[in-house]
XYZ file of C-alpha atoms in Angstrom:
561
model
C 17.937 3.746 -20.556
C 15.195 2.807 -18.134
C 12.279 5.245 -18.029
C 12.291 5.200 -14.230
C 15.478 6.169 -12.477
C 17.085 4.004 -9.842
C 16.203 5.748 -6.567
C 17.114 3.508 -3.671
C 20.100 1.807 -2.090
C 20.337 -1.630 -0.563
C 20.565 -1.942 3.197
C 20.828 -5.397 4.645
C 20.384 -4.519 8.306
C 17.577 -6.979 9.277
C 19.976 -9.863 9.762
C 21.858 -7.842 12.313
C 18.835 -8.506 14.518
C 19.207 -12.253 14.210
C 23.008 -12.321 14.286
C 23.273 -10.243 17.447
C 20.391 -12.017 19.161
C 21.872 -15.424 18.553
C 25.603 -14.794 18.874
C 25.775 -16.494 22.255
C 23.682 -19.521 21.371
C 24.367 -22.244 18.860
C 21.076 -23.622 17.569
C 20.825 -27.143 16.279
C 19.604 -26.863 12.683
C 16.704 -29.040 11.667
C 18.364 -31.664 9.427
C 15.172 -32.081 7.389
C 15.696 -28.592 5.943
C 18.448 -30.011 3.756
C 15.901 -32.041 1.786
C 13.858 -29.113 0.459
C 14.736 -26.097 -1.641
C 13.967 -23.145 0.614
C 14.541 -19.480 -0.149
C 17.760 -18.592 1.610
C 20.333 -15.838 1.838
C 20.469 -12.258 2.988
C 17.302 -10.219 2.773
C 17.280 -7.828 -0.155
C 15.542 -4.766 1.216
C 15.744 -1.429 -0.551
C 15.851 1.814 1.365
C 15.733 1.757 5.146
C 13.949 -1.581 5.413
C 10.687 -0.169 6.756
C 7.705 -2.462 6.237
C 5.329 -1.357 8.979
C 4.737 -2.450 12.547
C 3.717 -6.014 13.475
C 3.714 -7.789 16.839
C 3.000 -11.485 16.332
C 5.709 -13.809 17.576
C 3.617 -15.884 19.981
C 5.701 -18.614 21.635
C 8.911 -18.297 19.601
C 12.266 -17.635 21.268
C 12.416 -14.094 22.574
C 15.691 -13.478 20.731
C 14.124 -14.005 17.283
C 10.895 -12.073 17.805
C 11.990 -8.914 15.998
C 13.116 -10.996 13.036
C 9.877 -12.985 13.087
C 7.767 -9.819 13.089
C 9.780 -8.435 10.182
C 9.009 -11.667 8.303
C 5.283 -11.251 8.988
C 5.465 -7.625 7.826
C 7.027 -8.771 4.545
C 4.319 -11.423 4.235
C 1.584 -8.811 4.659
C 2.974 -6.726 1.785
C 3.288 -9.813 -0.469
C 7.091 -9.659 -0.493
C 6.894 -13.425 -0.558
C 10.461 -14.437 -1.438
C 11.967 -12.224 1.228
C 9.326 -13.304 3.737
C 10.229 -16.944 3.178
C 13.936 -16.193 3.585
C 13.224 -14.307 6.806
C 11.134 -17.158 8.242
C 13.859 -19.664 7.301
C 16.387 -17.497 9.134
C 14.167 -17.714 12.210
C 14.005 -21.506 11.862
C 17.801 -21.661 11.625
C 18.100 -19.571 14.787
C 15.259 -21.321 16.642
C 14.402 -24.695 15.056
C 11.650 -25.207 17.649
C 9.696 -22.101 16.588
C 6.628 -23.784 15.116
C 5.180 -20.529 13.817
C 8.236 -19.978 11.615
C 7.241 -23.119 9.703
C 3.736 -21.691 9.466
C 5.315 -18.545 8.010
C 7.161 -20.466 5.306
C 3.948 -22.241 4.290
C 2.077 -18.919 4.223
C 4.817 -17.372 2.065
C 4.315 -20.110 -0.510
C 0.498 -19.847 -0.553
C 0.063 -16.395 -2.247
C -3.592 -16.055 -1.247
C -4.696 -13.500 -3.871
C -2.410 -14.610 -6.685
C -2.458 -17.680 -8.888
C -2.460 -21.068 -7.200
C 0.997 -22.421 -6.284
C 2.555 -24.961 -8.626
C 2.873 -28.604 -7.605
C 6.503 -28.289 -6.542
C 5.599 -25.379 -4.246
C 2.632 -27.222 -2.758
C 4.858 -30.204 -2.095
C 7.382 -27.959 -0.353
C 4.731 -26.256 1.766
C 3.203 -29.545 2.838
C 6.629 -30.907 3.795
C 7.465 -27.824 5.874
C 4.223 -28.253 7.802
C 5.054 -31.899 8.442
C 8.318 -30.734 10.007
C 6.350 -28.574 12.450
C 4.061 -31.399 13.623
C 6.287 -32.866 16.377
C 7.297 -29.461 17.745
C 5.953 -28.123 21.023
C 3.320 -25.460 20.450
C 0.483 -23.629 22.160
C -3.164 -24.285 21.343
C -3.311 -21.045 19.355
C -0.201 -21.929 17.358
C -1.705 -25.320 16.571
C -4.841 -23.584 15.342
C -2.813 -21.398 12.983
C -0.902 -24.410 11.678
C -4.181 -26.280 11.194
C -5.550 -23.354 9.186
C -2.753 -23.249 6.633
C -2.594 -27.030 6.825
C -6.171 -27.178 5.552
C -4.937 -25.583 2.332
C -2.035 -28.003 1.816
C -3.785 -31.184 2.917
C -4.630 -33.537 0.033
C -3.487 -30.951 -2.506
C -2.972 -33.670 -5.103
C -6.639 -34.669 -5.053
C -8.567 -31.577 -3.874
C -8.753 -28.473 -6.066
C -7.293 -25.084 -5.088
C -10.650 -23.351 -4.657
C -11.989 -25.979 -2.246
C -8.798 -25.913 -0.172
C -8.912 -22.095 -0.019
C -12.460 -22.317 1.360
C -11.324 -24.851 3.955
C -8.592 -22.484 5.075
C -11.048 -19.585 5.266
C -13.293 -21.659 7.540
C -10.364 -22.452 9.817
C -9.370 -18.778 9.955
C -12.925 -17.845 10.890
C -12.742 -20.296 13.791
C -9.501 -18.667 14.989
C -11.025 -15.204 14.598
C -14.014 -16.218 16.710
C -11.928 -18.103 19.266
C -9.386 -15.317 19.854
C -11.274 -12.003 19.581
C -8.298 -10.007 20.886
C -5.857 -11.416 18.329
C -5.268 -8.704 15.730
C -3.452 -11.045 13.349
C -6.347 -13.507 13.443
C -8.689 -10.756 12.291
C -6.276 -9.623 9.561
C -5.567 -13.062 8.155
C -9.281 -13.924 8.293
C -10.018 -10.790 6.256
C -7.414 -11.896 3.710
C -8.974 -15.362 3.568
C -12.398 -13.826 2.935
C -11.009 -11.910 -0.024
C -9.244 -14.999 -1.361
C -12.577 -16.862 -1.596
C -14.781 -13.955 -2.694
C -17.017 -14.624 -5.689
C -15.956 -12.239 -8.522
C -19.533 -12.324 -9.811
C -21.014 -11.171 -6.492
C -22.033 -7.569 -7.168
C -23.019 -7.144 -3.519
C -19.367 -7.783 -2.573
C -20.467 -9.795 0.450
C -17.048 -11.102 1.480
C -15.319 -7.816 0.757
C -17.738 -5.796 2.866
C -17.408 -8.251 5.755
C -13.607 -8.192 5.553
C -13.502 -4.416 5.242
C -15.647 -3.986 8.347
C -13.313 -6.226 10.343
C -10.223 -4.348 9.177
C -11.641 -0.865 9.668
C -12.552 -1.731 13.267
C -8.932 -2.500 14.196
C -7.138 0.075 12.025
C -7.374 2.983 14.542
C -5.483 0.938 17.150
C -2.904 -0.318 14.622
C -2.377 2.646 12.259
C 1.036 1.420 11.043
C 0.119 -2.192 10.405
C 0.830 -3.064 6.735
C -1.676 -5.897 6.450
C -4.681 -3.847 7.561
C -4.100 -1.103 5.011
C -3.158 -3.547 2.270
C -6.217 -5.755 2.647
C -8.624 -2.831 2.935
C -7.416 -1.756 -0.500
C -7.835 -5.248 -1.930
C -11.322 -5.680 -0.489
C -12.496 -2.257 -1.650
C -10.933 -2.590 -5.109
C -14.257 -2.368 -6.970
C -16.363 0.505 -8.345
C -18.871 0.477 -5.489
C -16.477 0.430 -2.519
C -13.362 2.177 -3.864
C -14.215 5.635 -2.431
C -14.145 4.092 1.058
C -10.470 3.122 0.593
C -9.064 6.418 -0.696
C -7.725 7.630 2.659
C -6.168 4.220 3.335
C -4.645 4.112 -0.146
C -2.917 7.403 0.485
C -1.466 6.028 3.758
C -0.303 2.535 2.801
C 2.784 3.629 0.866
C 4.027 5.500 3.945
C 3.362 2.525 6.230
C 5.600 0.205 4.179
C 7.757 2.608 2.138
C 10.314 -0.017 1.088
C 7.875 -2.512 -0.409
C 7.435 -2.343 -4.189
C 3.992 -3.855 -3.789
C 2.997 -1.384 -1.081
C 4.024 1.487 -3.351
C 1.891 0.009 -6.144
C -1.248 -1.048 -4.264
C -2.678 2.474 -3.724
C -2.929 2.795 -7.510
C -5.657 0.153 -7.505
C -7.895 2.684 -5.767
C -6.542 5.665 -7.714
C -7.363 3.798 -10.932
C -10.878 2.954 -9.742
C -11.497 6.658 -9.065
C -9.759 8.014 -12.153
C -7.045 9.809 -10.154
C -4.423 9.446 -12.860
C -1.631 11.643 -11.514
C -1.679 9.857 -8.153
C -1.635 6.516 -9.951
C 1.348 7.618 -12.021
C 3.375 8.679 -8.993
C 2.445 5.483 -7.136
C 3.656 3.251 -9.947
C 6.810 5.242 -10.647
C 7.796 4.608 -7.030
C 6.765 0.967 -7.254
C 8.703 0.276 -10.447
C 11.765 1.999 -8.997
C 11.604 -0.139 -5.857
C 11.162 -3.243 -8.024
C 14.181 -2.310 -10.138
C 16.198 -1.804 -6.970
C 15.199 -5.242 -5.726
C 15.939 -6.895 -9.081
C 19.384 -5.353 -9.357
C 20.306 -6.492 -5.858
C 18.976 -10.022 -6.298
C 21.552 -11.291 -8.745
C 18.775 -12.685 -10.947
C 19.025 -12.115 -14.673
C 16.221 -10.041 -16.193
C 13.371 -8.005 -14.738
C 11.237 -8.738 -11.694
C 7.533 -9.269 -12.369
C 6.503 -6.552 -9.901
C 8.134 -3.970 -12.134
C 6.185 -5.092 -15.219
C 2.948 -5.154 -13.232
C 3.508 -1.558 -12.103
C 4.338 -0.452 -15.646
C 0.997 -1.737 -16.958
C -0.803 0.481 -14.448
C 1.565 3.345 -15.259
C 1.017 3.132 -19.008
C -2.738 2.882 -18.478
C -2.741 6.106 -16.443
C -0.618 7.949 -19.006
C -3.052 6.915 -21.747
C -6.009 8.292 -19.777
C -4.180 11.614 -19.565
C -3.767 11.520 -23.334
C -0.013 11.453 -22.767
C 0.925 9.304 -25.733
C 4.608 10.228 -25.520
C 5.089 8.916 -21.974
C 2.894 5.879 -22.648
C 4.984 5.048 -25.697
C 8.161 5.330 -23.627
C 6.870 2.659 -21.221
C 5.657 0.529 -24.140
C 9.041 0.604 -25.883
C 10.808 -0.191 -22.638
C 8.635 -3.240 -21.951
C 8.914 -4.342 -25.582
C 12.669 -4.601 -25.098
C 12.348 -6.926 -22.091
C 12.949 -10.567 -23.005
C 13.652 -12.182 -19.658
C 11.660 -11.939 -16.430
C 11.712 -13.767 -13.127
C 9.092 -14.231 -10.472
C 5.454 -15.125 -11.010
C 4.880 -15.540 -14.775
C 1.108 -15.512 -14.231
C 1.479 -11.948 -12.974
C 3.638 -10.738 -15.844
C 1.993 -12.562 -18.767
C -1.016 -10.246 -18.543
C 0.865 -6.932 -18.889
C 3.032 -8.374 -21.656
C -0.153 -8.911 -23.661
C -2.131 -5.912 -22.403
C 0.484 -3.167 -22.799
C 0.799 -3.397 -26.618
C -2.951 -3.971 -26.916
C -3.642 -0.800 -24.923
C -1.300 1.253 -27.099
C -3.229 0.212 -30.192
C -6.800 0.249 -28.894
C -6.669 3.388 -26.735
C -5.273 5.342 -29.700
C -7.591 3.577 -32.168
C -4.550 2.709 -34.241
C -6.178 -0.014 -36.288
C -3.075 -0.734 -38.352
C -1.097 -1.425 -35.196
C -3.979 -3.423 -33.706
C -4.389 -5.600 -36.801
C -0.702 -6.508 -36.970
C 0.047 -6.824 -33.258
C 2.770 -9.387 -32.684
C 3.000 -11.831 -29.794
C 5.719 -10.541 -27.438
C 8.882 -12.613 -27.436
C 9.539 -13.847 -23.913
C 10.958 -16.930 -22.295
C 7.623 -18.214 -20.996
C 5.251 -20.396 -23.002
C 2.163 -18.464 -24.174
C 0.274 -21.744 -24.510
C 0.018 -21.811 -20.711
C -1.803 -18.470 -20.674
C -4.903 -18.710 -22.903
C -6.673 -15.719 -21.285
C -3.690 -13.431 -21.685
C -3.084 -14.704 -25.217
C -6.712 -13.960 -26.098
C -6.066 -10.236 -25.563
C -3.689 -10.225 -28.522
C -6.157 -12.020 -30.798
C -9.017 -9.788 -29.643
C -6.956 -6.722 -30.524
C -6.117 -8.130 -33.956
C -9.769 -8.990 -34.569
C -10.914 -5.440 -33.756
C -8.122 -3.913 -35.791
C -8.801 -6.101 -38.804
C -12.574 -5.542 -38.632
C -12.133 -1.760 -38.500
C -9.772 -1.939 -41.486
C -12.269 -4.056 -43.430
C -9.959 -7.087 -43.522
C -12.681 -9.629 -42.831
C -10.624 -12.745 -43.601
C -8.044 -11.881 -40.942
C -10.750 -10.821 -38.511
C -12.554 -14.153 -38.951
C -9.309 -16.056 -38.416
C -8.670 -14.207 -35.171
C -12.254 -14.867 -34.110
C -11.760 -18.595 -34.662
C -8.673 -18.527 -32.434
C -10.641 -16.688 -29.729
C -13.283 -19.414 -29.825
C -10.607 -22.078 -29.392
C -9.050 -20.249 -26.442
C -12.438 -19.761 -24.805
C -13.198 -23.475 -25.073
C -9.785 -24.286 -23.655
C -10.587 -22.219 -20.560
C -13.979 -23.927 -20.258
C -12.230 -27.297 -20.292
C -9.814 -26.037 -17.642
C -12.903 -25.100 -15.581
C -11.655 -21.537 -15.289
C -15.081 -19.930 -15.320
C -13.899 -16.374 -14.722
C -11.352 -16.248 -17.536
C -13.647 -18.158 -19.906
C -16.256 -15.449 -19.345
C -13.698 -12.703 -19.974
C -12.792 -14.233 -23.313
C -16.482 -14.619 -24.167
C -16.872 -10.852 -23.674
C -14.069 -10.331 -26.200
C -15.499 -12.945 -28.532
C -18.945 -11.342 -28.746
C -17.408 -7.891 -29.185
C -15.253 -9.179 -32.034
C -18.300 -10.757 -33.682
C -20.132 -7.450 -33.333
C -17.494 -5.427 -35.140
C -17.123 -8.078 -37.833
C -20.894 -7.935 -38.359
C -20.698 -4.143 -38.620
C -17.913 -4.411 -41.202
C -20.179 -6.743 -43.172
C -22.974 -4.160 -43.098
C -25.254 -6.004 -40.674
C -25.975 -3.168 -38.231
C -28.711 -4.793 -36.167
C -26.722 -7.970 -35.653
C -23.707 -5.885 -34.670
C -25.773 -3.913 -32.153
C -27.237 -7.039 -30.557
C -23.884 -8.774 -30.277
C -22.242 -5.733 -28.728
C -25.132 -5.346 -26.282
C -24.619 -8.999 -25.299
C -20.889 -8.421 -24.799
C -21.495 -5.403 -22.556
C -24.223 -7.177 -20.577
C -21.896 -10.109 -19.935
C -19.077 -7.835 -18.774
C -21.523 -6.138 -16.386
C -21.821 -9.463 -14.537
C -18.044 -9.705 -13.992
C -15.336 -7.731 -12.230
C -11.837 -6.929 -13.373
C -9.007 -9.136 -12.187
C -6.556 -7.554 -9.680
C -3.741 -8.151 -12.159
C -5.138 -5.464 -14.465
C -5.903 -1.754 -14.072
C -8.844 -2.336 -16.384
C -9.999 -4.122 -19.484
C -7.990 -3.204 -22.578
C -11.220 -1.557 -23.699
C -14.428 -1.600 -21.587
C -17.298 -3.344 -23.351
C -19.773 -0.532 -22.660
C -17.340 2.012 -24.078
C -16.912 -0.166 -27.160
C -20.703 -0.431 -27.330
C -20.902 3.372 -27.362
C -18.420 3.477 -30.247
C -20.486 0.988 -32.238
C -23.794 2.776 -31.538
C -22.298 6.046 -32.755
C -21.129 4.254 -35.892
C -24.722 3.163 -36.640
C -26.203 6.617 -35.921
C -27.738 5.920 -32.520
C -26.168 8.759 -30.470
C -28.675 8.719 -27.577
C -28.112 5.001 -26.998
C -24.394 5.609 -27.372
C -24.474 8.291 -24.691
C -26.192 5.897 -22.300
C -23.480 3.316 -22.961
C -20.645 5.784 -22.434
C -22.163 7.077 -19.208
C -22.616 3.551 -17.926
C -18.993 2.818 -18.747
C -17.784 5.994 -17.036
C -19.655 5.051 -13.884
C -17.673 1.812 -13.688
C -14.391 3.236 -15.025
C -14.419 7.005 -14.342
C -12.314 9.573 -16.201
C -11.272 7.345 -19.064
C -10.054 9.464 -21.974
C -12.048 7.690 -24.693
C -15.115 7.412 -22.474
C -15.181 11.173 -21.863
C -14.572 11.973 -25.514
C -17.199 9.478 -26.637
C -19.768 10.881 -24.220
C -19.077 14.434 -25.423
C -19.350 13.401 -29.067
C -22.562 11.451 -28.439
C -24.001 14.461 -26.577
C -23.302 16.727 -29.564
C -24.947 14.286 -31.972
C -27.901 14.008 -29.570
C -28.291 17.785 -29.517
C -27.292 18.212 -25.865
C -24.526 20.814 -26.166
C -24.484 21.619 -22.457
C -23.718 18.014 -21.580
C -21.085 17.937 -24.324
C -19.433 20.936 -22.699
C -19.336 19.175 -19.327
C -17.619 16.127 -20.792
C -15.173 18.133 -22.888
C -14.250 20.245 -19.865
C -13.602 17.075 -17.892
C -11.454 15.741 -20.724
C -9.391 18.938 -20.727
C -9.049 18.739 -16.949
C -7.705 15.184 -17.234
C -5.158 16.156 -19.887
C -4.177 19.621 -18.590
C -0.637 18.697 -17.518
C 0.209 16.075 -20.117
C 0.989 18.162 -23.235
C -1.288 15.779 -25.083
C -1.116 15.721 -28.853
C -4.321 13.731 -29.211
C -6.674 15.286 -31.809
C -9.577 14.772 -29.399
C -7.998 17.319 -27.052
C -7.755 19.866 -29.865
C -11.380 19.225 -30.723
C -12.401 19.716 -27.069
C -10.539 23.021 -26.865
C -12.199 24.288 -30.048
C -15.649 23.316 -28.791
C -15.148 25.035 -25.427
C -13.747 28.114 -27.140
C -16.793 28.387 -29.412
C -19.214 27.816 -26.531
C -17.616 30.685 -24.573
C -17.651 33.087 -27.510
């Protein structure tokens, strides 16, 4: 039985808008549509079909404007398949609506997700070619030129360069049409899509956030504004600025699985575990509703993505029982549909979290690669998580041969990412690699080498930022550094490491416990009390059976008496 109950019903009312609007006119379908595989069919919208308020139809036929705006609303909440279907419906009803072709191309782009595959790029480029001879305003041509900059020469120019070209075009539109709300919103999205993950000043994100915050008061129910504020402020420094918006977005687009999930990015950043849990329960339910109505076999990727965040939050509450329920549920999933790049991460991270968060070294050392229909060879970063977990588990068990074997695989995967010129993921695996070497060195009795390697791992992670696909690293490097420093009797250094980790990832269960333990060993009982009290606050409603909670209660009880 699924751990999240089916909550919503399917209502397919949006096509009533198109059907009624066009009942007295017989459009002439664009014959070129027959040569490409477009998303078609009735929209699958759970609940009442509310996705926020958008007004952006420009020069399209008046009769299809409501349908067009619904399509843009779906696009803004990353409901890409349904957005494409909605834009295609508009094209069928009004083949001369140039912006509907723009909408299809935008639905294929997926600005903040993995780059489209070749077949999708080919489709997007072809759709834009179909729009070229159509009559259009100067502004519509500008919008088509902007997305066209991404698709042009896609066979010879890399994704990153084309994304930058599109951002530049969107900036021109933003400057040229200062009263165009959608120009500002899509420019803010483009800024986020090209932001440097190593930029600790968050230059693009701050610029985008400022643009969005300026227009939000006049458009309080616009899904894109709220959504992109959350994405741009999804980092430790800016997250507090997005809390109010995070609490509003789900109500703006209540029938979007992604809109229900997105607030948990901010809740996770701030350690608000109960709010994250409720957000992802709603998101997974909406995703299940969508999957069941789609006719596709298996589970939709949005559900698995939400469950990774859900399990993570349960683990921070020390709620092993509920975390294990999600873990067992995901373990039983063999078939998924949607974006495999989105689901490959949680398939690797969920079992790794169960082992590492509970310090179950037997489970960690023998972690198996999940059996799914997609090829793990295509996902070296995600695959590295499994080998990293096995390396840590084996090192902590004293099985050095297995640990060394896993380390060798990590090195191979890291080099593979270097060759693929995926700098971000190569760096993430290097963080894991150095941490694995550190714990192997400790198991071999070389304490100083272990300390230096773990310091290097933590320092490298400090220069990076977590990927949006994950609620957090399977174990933060600074937290792991604290664990190692405690193991070599350096409690004051360990406390510094834990506190640094908690600043970046607040209210983590193991971070709070580690900081309390390091405080005791450093002789600072008052600070230990503060951390233990925080740990008990985090776990108060979870009926946690973790021994750390029992230890915290005993310490607080003794300090009171």
